[in-house]
Amino acid sequence: DAMVIQNPRYQVTQFGKPVTLSCSQTLNHNVMYWYQQKSSQAPKLLFHYYDKDFNNEADTPDNFQSRRPNTSFCFLDIRSPGLGDAAMYLCATSRESGTNTDTQYFGPGTRLTVL
Amino acid sequence: TQLLEQSPQFLSIQEGENLTVYCNSSSVFSSLQWYRQEPGEGPVLLVTVVTGGEVKKLKRLTFQFGDARKDSSLHITAAQPGDTGLYLCAGKGGGADGLTFGKGTHLIIQP
């Protein structure tokens, strides 16, 4: 049974055209994360929500925004995608963020192509 | 900024051979996780190590956390083609809520 679901799996957008990626979870976890993974690179944390509290990484561009309307769903909005934003976007969840052994569960990712 | 260096970046070996992948940092992590990622998919957790010197085994995979909690290794015995994939180490600590990932080791096991 899928626990972290990402839609769509593949997204194509045009340069400058806003795009929204979706993540949902059936685990009832408190924390939801968004990572960006470019080709042959490590996943990089963009931001995360602890319940309704939004936590942005210092080097995440303003072009990237996020919304979490409820526990189950979290969205990644890219306001004006550039060619450099083409990447795999990974959503992850965890029960708590502050413990050493807290496990993050990843979704299958959405591969974004910018034309 | 915490950094994790993984080596080797790429490794291609024959079925049945043994291999070790390393994950090193100058920073101390409260825990370290190993993931396996297949093309077009998200990372899947293999193990979490928390205590310095800890050793965990998962069938043919042996994970070790360094005594100082700055490094870790993954050893695979008698590798099989099904072990092919990208192996990522990720550290948690330093007050960060997210994970700091290494760049990964691309492993290919040839039949």
Short mmCIF file of C-alpha atoms in Angstrom, two decimals:
data_model
loop_
_atom_site.label_atom_id
_atom_site.label_comp_id
_atom_site.label_asym_id
_atom_site.label_seq_id
_atom_site.Cartn_x
_atom_site.Cartn_y
_atom_site.Cartn_z
CA ASP A 1 0.00 0.00 0.00
CA ALA A 2 1.37 3.38 -1.01
CA MET A 3 2.15 5.56 2.03
CA VAL A 4 3.59 8.68 0.40
CA ILE A 5 2.01 9.48 -2.92
CA GLN A 6 3.25 12.05 -5.39
CA ASN A 7 1.34 13.34 -8.37
CA PRO A 8 2.06 13.58 -11.13
CA ARG A 9 5.09 11.30 -11.55
CA TYR A 10 6.20 13.28 -14.57
CA GLN A 11 5.46 16.96 -15.16
CA VAL A 12 6.40 19.07 -18.15
CA THR A 13 6.05 22.84 -17.99
CA GLN A 14 7.18 25.81 -19.96
CA PHE A 15 9.79 28.33 -18.92
CA GLY A 16 8.10 30.81 -16.59
CA LYS A 17 4.77 28.96 -16.37
CA PRO A 18 3.72 28.28 -12.76
CA VAL A 19 3.53 24.64 -11.77
CA THR A 20 2.28 22.79 -8.67
CA LEU A 21 3.46 19.41 -7.49
CA SER A 22 1.37 17.37 -5.08
CA CYS A 23 2.18 15.05 -2.19
CA SER A 24 -0.18 13.12 0.04
CA GLN A 25 0.42 10.69 2.88
CA THR A 26 -1.58 8.00 4.62
CA LEU A 27 0.76 7.76 7.62
CA ASN A 28 -0.72 10.66 9.61
CA HIS A 29 2.80 11.97 10.16
CA ASN A 30 3.42 15.39 11.63
CA VAL A 31 6.26 16.41 9.36
CA MET A 32 6.34 16.72 5.57
CA TYR A 33 9.47 17.60 3.60
CA TRP A 34 10.26 18.66 0.06
CA TYR A 35 13.64 17.82 -1.46
CA GLN A 36 15.09 18.72 -4.85
CA GLN A 37 17.35 16.16 -6.52
CA LYS A 38 19.15 17.13 -9.70
CA SER A 39 20.73 14.58 -11.99
CA SER A 40 23.59 12.68 -10.33
CA GLN A 41 23.31 14.84 -7.20
CA ALA A 42 22.15 14.25 -3.66
CA PRO A 43 18.65 15.27 -2.58
CA LYS A 44 18.66 18.79 -1.16
CA LEU A 45 16.11 19.91 1.43
CA LEU A 46 14.01 22.86 0.28
CA PHE A 47 11.64 23.23 3.24
CA HIS A 48 9.45 21.29 5.60
CA TYR A 49 6.26 21.62 7.60
CA TYR A 50 5.99 20.56 11.22
CA ASP A 51 2.21 20.41 11.46
CA LYS A 52 1.24 23.85 10.17
CA ASP A 53 4.56 25.48 10.95
CA PHE A 54 6.56 26.20 7.80
CA ASN A 55 10.36 25.95 7.94
CA ASN A 56 12.29 27.27 4.98
CA GLU A 57 15.93 26.40 4.30
CA ALA A 58 18.09 29.53 4.10
CA ASP A 59 19.22 28.91 0.53
CA THR A 60 15.86 27.94 -0.96
CA PRO A 61 14.98 30.45 -3.72
CA ASP A 62 11.85 32.59 -3.29
CA ASN A 63 10.59 31.03 -6.51
CA PHE A 64 9.71 27.95 -4.48
CA GLN A 65 6.69 28.05 -2.18
CA SER A 66 4.76 25.42 -0.28
CA ARG A 67 1.30 24.90 1.14
CA ARG A 68 -0.03 22.35 3.60
CA PRO A 69 -3.82 22.68 3.79
CA ASN A 70 -4.19 19.65 6.08
CA THR A 71 -2.19 16.82 7.63
CA SER A 72 -2.41 14.62 4.57
CA PHE A 73 -1.50 16.98 1.76
CA CYS A 74 1.43 19.21 0.93
CA PHE A 75 2.05 21.14 -2.27
CA LEU A 76 5.17 22.54 -3.89
CA ASP A 77 4.56 25.64 -6.02
CA ILE A 78 7.17 26.88 -8.45
CA ARG A 79 6.10 30.37 -9.43
CA SER A 80 8.29 30.91 -12.47
CA PRO A 81 10.20 27.76 -13.39
CA GLY A 82 13.58 28.21 -15.00
CA LEU A 83 15.61 25.69 -16.92
CA GLY A 84 17.71 25.16 -13.81
CA ASP A 85 14.69 23.97 -11.87
CA ALA A 86 14.41 20.79 -13.90
CA ALA A 87 14.91 18.03 -11.36
CA MET A 88 13.32 15.19 -9.42
CA TYR A 89 11.25 16.57 -6.54
CA LEU A 90 10.92 14.24 -3.59
CA CYS A 91 8.36 14.46 -0.83
CA ALA A 92 9.06 12.76 2.50
CA THR A 93 7.25 12.42 5.81
CA SER A 94 8.24 11.61 9.36
CA ARG A 95 6.40 11.29 12.63
CA GLU A 96 8.59 13.76 14.52
CA SER A 97 11.49 15.90 13.42
CA GLY A 98 13.48 16.18 16.60
CA THR A 99 14.48 12.62 17.40
CA ASN A 100 17.60 10.80 16.25
CA THR A 101 15.84 7.69 15.08
CA ASP A 102 12.92 9.33 13.35
CA THR A 103 12.59 7.74 9.95
CA GLN A 104 11.75 9.70 6.81
CA TYR A 105 9.58 7.92 4.27
CA PHE A 106 9.97 9.09 0.70
CA GLY A 107 7.49 9.20 -2.12
CA PRO A 108 8.42 8.05 -5.63
CA GLY A 109 9.16 11.60 -6.74
CA THR A 110 7.95 13.88 -9.52
CA ARG A 111 10.34 14.44 -12.38
CA LEU A 112 9.95 18.03 -13.64
CA THR A 113 10.99 19.02 -17.14
CA VAL A 114 11.14 22.70 -18.10
CA LEU A 115 10.97 23.51 -21.80
CA THR B 1 27.33 23.50 6.66
CA GLN B 2 27.43 19.76 7.19
CA LEU B 3 28.82 17.72 4.29
CA LEU B 4 28.86 14.00 3.66
CA GLU B 5 31.41 12.58 1.24
CA GLN B 6 30.67 9.20 -0.28
CA SER B 7 33.19 6.98 -2.00
CA PRO B 8 33.46 5.54 -4.48
CA GLN B 9 31.05 7.52 -6.67
CA PHE B 10 30.77 4.68 -9.16
CA LEU B 11 31.45 0.98 -8.71
CA SER B 12 30.94 -1.86 -11.17
CA ILE B 13 31.77 -5.38 -10.04
CA GLN B 14 30.98 -8.97 -10.88
CA GLU B 15 28.29 -11.00 -9.18
CA GLY B 16 29.63 -12.77 -6.10
CA GLU B 17 32.26 -10.18 -5.19
CA ASN B 18 32.33 -8.21 -1.97
CA LEU B 19 32.35 -4.42 -1.76
CA THR B 20 32.46 -1.58 0.73
CA VAL B 21 31.02 1.91 0.34
CA TYR B 22 32.18 4.73 2.61
CA CYS B 23 30.47 7.81 3.96
CA ASN B 24 32.67 10.40 5.68
CA SER B 25 32.21 13.77 7.29
CA SER B 26 34.05 16.23 9.49
CA SER B 27 30.77 16.79 11.36
CA VAL B 28 29.19 14.70 14.06
CA PHE B 29 25.76 13.32 13.30
CA SER B 30 23.22 12.17 15.86
CA SER B 31 22.19 9.42 13.48
CA LEU B 32 22.99 8.26 10.00
CA GLN B 33 20.74 6.54 7.52
CA TRP B 34 21.46 4.50 4.42
CA TYR B 35 19.02 4.55 1.50
CA ARG B 36 18.84 2.71 -1.79
CA GLN B 37 17.34 4.53 -4.75
CA GLU B 38 16.40 3.03 -8.10
CA PRO B 39 16.08 5.13 -11.27
CA GLY B 40 12.89 7.20 -11.29
CA GLU B 41 11.98 6.24 -7.74
CA GLY B 42 12.34 7.78 -4.30
CA PRO B 43 14.97 6.61 -1.79
CA VAL B 44 14.04 3.58 0.30
CA LEU B 45 15.42 3.37 3.83
CA LEU B 46 17.76 0.43 4.50
CA VAL B 47 18.95 1.17 8.02
CA THR B 48 19.42 3.83 10.69
CA VAL B 49 22.50 3.79 12.94
CA VAL B 50 22.53 5.90 16.07
CA THR B 51 25.24 4.77 18.48
CA GLY B 52 28.96 5.26 17.82
CA GLY B 53 30.52 1.92 16.87
CA GLU B 54 27.15 0.37 16.13
CA VAL B 55 27.01 -2.46 13.60
CA LYS B 56 23.78 -3.55 11.95
CA LYS B 57 23.23 -6.40 9.53
CA LEU B 58 20.54 -6.74 6.89
CA LYS B 59 21.02 -10.11 5.19
CA ARG B 60 24.18 -9.64 3.09
CA LEU B 61 24.51 -5.96 4.00
CA THR B 62 26.54 -4.84 7.02
CA PHE B 63 26.39 -1.23 8.19
CA GLN B 64 28.79 0.35 10.65
CA PHE B 65 28.70 3.74 12.36
CA GLY B 66 32.08 5.16 13.32
CA ASP B 67 32.97 5.54 16.99
CA ALA B 68 32.96 9.33 16.67
CA ARG B 69 29.68 9.31 14.69
CA LYS B 70 31.35 11.11 11.78
CA ASP B 71 31.56 8.25 9.32
CA SER B 72 29.85 5.07 8.25
CA SER B 73 30.38 2.17 5.92
CA LEU B 74 28.20 -0.26 4.01
CA HIS B 75 29.65 -3.66 3.19
CA ILE B 76 27.91 -6.04 0.79
CA THR B 77 28.91 -9.69 0.74
CA ALA B 78 28.49 -11.82 -2.38
CA ALA B 79 26.86 -9.03 -4.39
CA GLN B 80 23.96 -9.91 -6.66
CA PRO B 81 22.53 -8.12 -9.71
CA GLY B 82 19.51 -7.17 -7.60
CA ASP B 83 21.82 -5.02 -5.45
CA THR B 84 22.32 -2.64 -8.37
CA GLY B 85 21.23 0.89 -7.52
CA LEU B 86 22.19 4.24 -6.03
CA TYR B 87 23.20 4.00 -2.38
CA LEU B 88 22.82 7.21 -0.38
CA CYS B 89 23.98 7.97 3.12
CA ALA B 90 22.17 10.73 4.98
CA GLY B 91 22.96 12.29 8.31
CA LYS B 92 20.72 13.90 10.85
CA GLY B 93 21.99 16.31 13.46
CA GLY B 94 23.32 19.78 14.19
CA GLY B 95 19.84 21.04 14.87
CA ALA B 96 18.74 20.45 11.30
CA ASP B 97 15.36 18.84 10.87
CA GLY B 98 15.98 17.51 7.40
CA LEU B 99 18.59 15.07 6.25
CA THR B 100 21.98 15.95 4.79
CA PHE B 101 22.64 13.56 1.93
CA GLY B 102 25.88 12.39 0.39
CA LYS B 103 26.08 12.38 -3.40
CA GLY B 104 25.63 8.63 -3.50
CA THR B 105 27.41 5.61 -4.86
CA HIS B 106 26.19 4.22 -8.17
CA LEU B 107 26.59 0.46 -7.86
CA ILE B 108 26.33 -1.95 -10.79
CA ILE B 109 26.54 -5.69 -10.24
CA GLN B 110 27.18 -7.54 -13.46
CA PRO B 111 25.92 -11.12 -13.81
#
